[in-house]
Amino acid sequence: MAEDDGAGAAGAVREALDEVGPRLRRLRTERGVTLSALSEATGISKSTLSRLESGQRRPSLELLLPISQAHQVPLDELVGAPEVGDPRIRMKPLTLGGRTVVPLTRQPGSIQAYKMIIPAERLTPDPRTHEGYEWMYVLAGRLRLVLADHDLVLGAGEAAEFDTHLPHWFGSTGEGPVEILSLFGRQGERMHVRAQPKKRGDG
């Protein structure tokens, strides 16, 4: 029974992701926004937006965050995530690119908050750029952050903030899963929260 439940949940996630493209196209056309205008607002190329809407490009957090900001809708509404667990609990986990994402902000606004759980996979970095500014705090595990020419590892209790116009990628170091909090805002809206990192020679 547990395996059947797992297969059913996976199928629901796949079905939800398959509907992302048509939902994005419908949302854009209903608002009278052209691909060019959306590209300018998000920093995502027209060709990528077009492939995302047609289903030729799988949705990822890096693509959906700036689109949700541009349309001023919560991320889970954009994805149309299936209901999970107790229906009285409003937080609905999403699965994007193998990562579990829990939107913590229900209302659209200038800054959106997310909790992410990234599996223990050592992946080849694939830096991207888009409109916005991001702040992240490591709750548990070790986070690898590739930012422009820097390749950093952040441990629990450490934070980073950066302009997402810079090429960036983040994931697990491969040693184990990593759990983070992320705040994402439109360009220029910095969080003004900093943690004093440990020196590499400490502890």
JSON list of N, CA, C and O in Angstrom, two decimals, residues 174-202:
[
{"chain": "A", "resi": 174, "resn": "GLY", "atom": "N", "xyz": [27.27, 16.88, -1.81]},
{"chain": "A", "resi": 174, "resn": "GLY", "atom": "CA", "xyz": [27.31, 15.46, -2.08]},
{"chain": "A", "resi": 174, "resn": "GLY", "atom": "C", "xyz": [27.53, 14.63, -0.83]},
{"chain": "A", "resi": 174, "resn": "GLY", "atom": "O", "xyz": [27.39, 13.41, -0.85]},
{"chain": "A", "resi": 175, "resn": "GLU", "atom": "N", "xyz": [27.83, 15.30, 0.29]},
{"chain": "A", "resi": 175, "resn": "GLU", "atom": "CA", "xyz": [28.07, 14.59, 1.55]},
{"chain": "A", "resi": 175, "resn": "GLU", "atom": "C", "xyz": [26.76, 14.21, 2.24]},
{"chain": "A", "resi": 175, "resn": "GLU", "atom": "O", "xyz": [26.73, 13.30, 3.06]},
{"chain": "A", "resi": 176, "resn": "GLY", "atom": "N", "xyz": [25.69, 14.92, 1.95]},
{"chain": "A", "resi": 176, "resn": "GLY", "atom": "CA", "xyz": [24.41, 14.67, 2.60]},
{"chain": "A", "resi": 176, "resn": "GLY", "atom": "C", "xyz": [23.42, 15.72, 2.16]},
{"chain": "A", "resi": 176, "resn": "GLY", "atom": "O", "xyz": [23.79, 16.69, 1.48]},
{"chain": "A", "resi": 177, "resn": "PRO", "atom": "N", "xyz": [22.14, 15.57, 2.52]},
{"chain": "A", "resi": 177, "resn": "PRO", "atom": "CA", "xyz": [21.15, 16.59, 2.14]},
{"chain": "A", "resi": 177, "resn": "PRO", "atom": "C", "xyz": [21.42, 17.90, 2.86]},
{"chain": "A", "resi": 177, "resn": "PRO", "atom": "O", "xyz": [22.08, 17.93, 3.90]},
{"chain": "A", "resi": 178, "resn": "VAL", "atom": "N", "xyz": [20.92, 18.97, 2.30]},
{"chain": "A", "resi": 178, "resn": "VAL", "atom": "CA", "xyz": [21.06, 20.29, 2.92]},
{"chain": "A", "resi": 178, "resn": "VAL", "atom": "C", "xyz": [19.71, 20.96, 2.98]},
{"chain": "A", "resi": 178, "resn": "VAL", "atom": "O", "xyz": [18.89, 20.83, 2.07]},
{"chain": "A", "resi": 179, "resn": "GLU", "atom": "N", "xyz": [19.44, 21.65, 4.07]},
{"chain": "A", "resi": 179, "resn": "GLU", "atom": "CA", "xyz": [18.17, 22.31, 4.30]},
{"chain": "A", "resi": 179, "resn": "GLU", "atom": "C", "xyz": [18.43, 23.80, 4.47]},
{"chain": "A", "resi": 179, "resn": "GLU", "atom": "O", "xyz": [19.28, 24.21, 5.27]},
{"chain": "A", "resi": 180, "resn": "ILE", "atom": "N", "xyz": [17.73, 24.63, 3.70]},
{"chain": "A", "resi": 180, "resn": "ILE", "atom": "CA", "xyz": [17.98, 26.06, 3.75]},
{"chain": "A", "resi": 180, "resn": "ILE", "atom": "C", "xyz": [16.67, 26.86, 3.79]},
{"chain": "A", "resi": 180, "resn": "ILE", "atom": "O", "xyz": [15.61, 26.36, 3.43]},
{"chain": "A", "resi": 181, "resn": "LEU", "atom": "N", "xyz": [16.78, 28.09, 4.24]},
{"chain": "A", "resi": 181, "resn": "LEU", "atom": "CA", "xyz": [15.73, 29.08, 4.10]},
{"chain": "A", "resi": 181, "resn": "LEU", "atom": "C", "xyz": [16.17, 30.06, 3.02]},
{"chain": "A", "resi": 181, "resn": "LEU", "atom": "O", "xyz": [17.35, 30.45, 2.98]},
{"chain": "A", "resi": 182, "resn": "SER", "atom": "N", "xyz": [15.26, 30.45, 2.15]},
{"chain": "A", "resi": 182, "resn": "SER", "atom": "CA", "xyz": [15.61, 31.37, 1.07]},
{"chain": "A", "resi": 182, "resn": "SER", "atom": "C", "xyz": [14.59, 32.50, 1.01]},
{"chain": "A", "resi": 182, "resn": "SER", "atom": "O", "xyz": [13.38, 32.27, 1.10]},
{"chain": "A", "resi": 183, "resn": "LEU", "atom": "N", "xyz": [15.09, 33.72, 0.88]},
{"chain": "A", "resi": 183, "resn": "LEU", "atom": "CA", "xyz": [14.25, 34.89, 0.66]},
{"chain": "A", "resi": 183, "resn": "LEU", "atom": "C", "xyz": [14.61, 35.44, -0.71]},
{"chain": "A", "resi": 183, "resn": "LEU", "atom": "O", "xyz": [15.79, 35.63, -1.03]},
{"chain": "A", "resi": 184, "resn": "PHE", "atom": "N", "xyz": [13.59, 35.69, -1.52]},
{"chain": "A", "resi": 184, "resn": "PHE", "atom": "CA", "xyz": [13.82, 36.17, -2.87]},
{"chain": "A", "resi": 184, "resn": "PHE", "atom": "C", "xyz": [13.00, 37.42, -3.10]},
{"chain": "A", "resi": 184, "resn": "PHE", "atom": "O", "xyz": [11.81, 37.47, -2.80]},
{"chain": "A", "resi": 185, "resn": "GLY", "atom": "N", "xyz": [13.66, 38.47, -3.61]},
{"chain": "A", "resi": 185, "resn": "GLY", "atom": "CA", "xyz": [12.96, 39.72, -3.88]},
{"chain": "A", "resi": 185, "resn": "GLY", "atom": "C", "xyz": [13.35, 40.30, -5.21]},
{"chain": "A", "resi": 185, "resn": "GLY", "atom": "O", "xyz": [14.32, 39.88, -5.83]},
{"chain": "A", "resi": 186, "resn": "ARG", "atom": "N", "xyz": [12.59, 41.27, -5.66]},
{"chain": "A", "resi": 186, "resn": "ARG", "atom": "CA", "xyz": [12.93, 41.94, -6.90]},
{"chain": "A", "resi": 186, "resn": "ARG", "atom": "C", "xyz": [14.25, 42.68, -6.73]},
{"chain": "A", "resi": 186, "resn": "ARG", "atom": "O", "xyz": [14.69, 42.97, -5.63]},
{"chain": "A", "resi": 187, "resn": "GLN", "atom": "N", "xyz": [14.88, 43.02, -7.84]},
{"chain": "A", "resi": 187, "resn": "GLN", "atom": "CA", "xyz": [16.20, 43.64, -7.83]},
{"chain": "A", "resi": 187, "resn": "GLN", "atom": "C", "xyz": [16.21, 44.88, -6.94]},
{"chain": "A", "resi": 187, "resn": "GLN", "atom": "O", "xyz": [15.33, 45.72, -6.99]},
{"chain": "A", "resi": 188, "resn": "GLY", "atom": "N", "xyz": [17.25, 44.96, -6.11]},
{"chain": "A", "resi": 188, "resn": "GLY", "atom": "CA", "xyz": [17.44, 46.13, -5.25]},
{"chain": "A", "resi": 188, "resn": "GLY", "atom": "C", "xyz": [16.85, 46.00, -3.87]},
{"chain": "A", "resi": 188, "resn": "GLY", "atom": "O", "xyz": [17.14, 46.80, -2.99]},
{"chain": "A", "resi": 189, "resn": "GLU", "atom": "N", "xyz": [16.02, 44.98, -3.64]},
{"chain": "A", "resi": 189, "resn": "GLU", "atom": "CA", "xyz": [15.40, 44.82, -2.33]},
{"chain": "A", "resi": 189, "resn": "GLU", "atom": "C", "xyz": [16.23, 43.86, -1.49]},
{"chain": "A", "resi": 189, "resn": "GLU", "atom": "O", "xyz": [15.97, 42.67, -1.41]},
{"chain": "A", "resi": 190, "resn": "ARG", "atom": "N", "xyz": [17.26, 44.37, -0.86]},
{"chain": "A", "resi": 190, "resn": "ARG", "atom": "CA", "xyz": [18.17, 43.55, -0.09]},
{"chain": "A", "resi": 190, "resn": "ARG", "atom": "C", "xyz": [17.60, 43.26, 1.29]},
{"chain": "A", "resi": 190, "resn": "ARG", "atom": "O", "xyz": [16.78, 44.01, 1.81]},
{"chain": "A", "resi": 191, "resn": "MET", "atom": "N", "xyz": [18.07, 42.17, 1.89]},
{"chain": "A", "resi": 191, "resn": "MET", "atom": "CA", "xyz": [17.51, 41.73, 3.17]},
{"chain": "A", "resi": 191, "resn": "MET", "atom": "C", "xyz": [18.20, 42.38, 4.37]},
{"chain": "A", "resi": 191, "resn": "MET", "atom": "O", "xyz": [17.65, 42.43, 5.44]},
{"chain": "A", "resi": 192, "resn": "HIS", "atom": "N", "xyz": [19.44, 42.85, 4.17]},
{"chain": "A", "resi": 192, "resn": "HIS", "atom": "CA", "xyz": [20.21, 43.49, 5.23]},
{"chain": "A", "resi": 192, "resn": "HIS", "atom": "C", "xyz": [20.37, 42.60, 6.45]},
{"chain": "A", "resi": 192, "resn": "HIS", "atom": "O", "xyz": [20.28, 43.05, 7.59]},
{"chain": "A", "resi": 193, "resn": "VAL", "atom": "N", "xyz": [20.55, 41.32, 6.22]},
{"chain": "A", "resi": 193, "resn": "VAL", "atom": "CA", "xyz": [20.83, 40.36, 7.30]},
{"chain": "A", "resi": 193, "resn": "VAL", "atom": "C", "xyz": [22.10, 39.63, 6.94]},
{"chain": "A", "resi": 193, "resn": "VAL", "atom": "O", "xyz": [22.23, 39.09, 5.86]},
{"chain": "A", "resi": 194, "resn": "ARG", "atom": "N", "xyz": [23.05, 39.63, 7.88]},
{"chain": "A", "resi": 194, "resn": "ARG", "atom": "CA", "xyz": [24.33, 39.00, 7.59]},
{"chain": "A", "resi": 194, "resn": "ARG", "atom": "C", "xyz": [24.75, 38.15, 8.78]},
{"chain": "A", "resi": 194, "resn": "ARG", "atom": "O", "xyz": [24.48, 38.48, 9.92]},
{"chain": "A", "resi": 195, "resn": "ALA", "atom": "N", "xyz": [25.42, 37.05, 8.48]},
{"chain": "A", "resi": 195, "resn": "ALA", "atom": "CA", "xyz": [25.99, 36.21, 9.53]},
{"chain": "A", "resi": 195, "resn": "ALA", "atom": "C", "xyz": [27.51, 36.29, 9.42]},
{"chain": "A", "resi": 195, "resn": "ALA", "atom": "O", "xyz": [28.05, 36.40, 8.32]},
{"chain": "A", "resi": 196, "resn": "GLN", "atom": "N", "xyz": [28.19, 36.26, 10.56]},
{"chain": "A", "resi": 196, "resn": "GLN", "atom": "CA", "xyz": [29.64, 36.26, 10.55]},
{"chain": "A", "resi": 196, "resn": "GLN", "atom": "C", "xyz": [30.13, 34.86, 10.27]},
{"chain": "A", "resi": 196, "resn": "GLN", "atom": "O", "xyz": [29.94, 33.96, 11.10]},
{"chain": "A", "resi": 197, "resn": "PRO", "atom": "N", "xyz": [30.70, 34.61, 9.09]},
{"chain": "A", "resi": 197, "resn": "PRO", "atom": "CA", "xyz": [31.13, 33.24, 8.79]},
{"chain": "A", "resi": 197, "resn": "PRO", "atom": "C", "xyz": [32.32, 32.82, 9.61]},
{"chain": "A", "resi": 197, "resn": "PRO", "atom": "O", "xyz": [33.13, 33.65, 10.03]},
{"chain": "A", "resi": 198, "resn": "LYS", "atom": "N", "xyz": [32.42, 31.51, 9.84]},
{"chain": "A", "resi": 198, "resn": "LYS", "atom": "CA", "xyz": [33.60, 31.00, 10.52]},
{"chain": "A", "resi": 198, "resn": "LYS", "atom": "C", "xyz": [34.80, 31.10, 9.59]},
{"chain": "A", "resi": 198, "resn": "LYS", "atom": "O", "xyz": [34.69, 30.97, 8.40]},
{"chain": "A", "resi": 199, "resn": "LYS", "atom": "N", "xyz": [35.95, 31.31, 10.17]},
{"chain": "A", "resi": 199, "resn": "LYS", "atom": "CA", "xyz": [37.16, 31.23, 9.40]},
{"chain": "A", "resi": 199, "resn": "LYS", "atom": "C", "xyz": [37.45, 29.75, 9.13]},
{"chain": "A", "resi": 199, "resn": "LYS", "atom": "O", "xyz": [37.17, 28.90, 9.96]},
{"chain": "A", "resi": 200, "resn": "ARG", "atom": "N", "xyz": [38.01, 29.47, 8.01]},
{"chain": "A", "resi": 200, "resn": "ARG", "atom": "CA", "xyz": [38.20, 28.08, 7.61]},
{"chain": "A", "resi": 200, "resn": "ARG", "atom": "C", "xyz": [39.08, 27.31, 8.59]},
{"chain": "A", "resi": 200, "resn": "ARG", "atom": "O", "xyz": [38.99, 26.10, 8.70]},
{"chain": "A", "resi": 201, "resn": "GLY", "atom": "N", "xyz": [39.89, 28.04, 9.34]},
{"chain": "A", "resi": 201, "resn": "GLY", "atom": "CA", "xyz": [40.76, 27.35, 10.29]},
{"chain": "A", "resi": 201, "resn": "GLY", "atom": "C", "xyz": [40.12, 27.09, 11.63]},
{"chain": "A", "resi": 201, "resn": "GLY", "atom": "O", "xyz": [40.68, 26.39, 12.48]},
{"chain": "A", "resi": 202, "resn": "ASP", "atom": "N", "xyz": [38.94, 27.67, 11.88]},
{"chain": "A", "resi": 202, "resn": "ASP", "atom": "CA", "xyz": [38.26, 27.52, 13.18]},
{"chain": "A", "resi": 202, "resn": "ASP", "atom": "C", "xyz": [37.64, 26.15, 13.31]},
{"chain": "A", "resi": 202, "resn": "ASP", "atom": "O", "xyz": [37.16, 25.57, 12.34]}
]
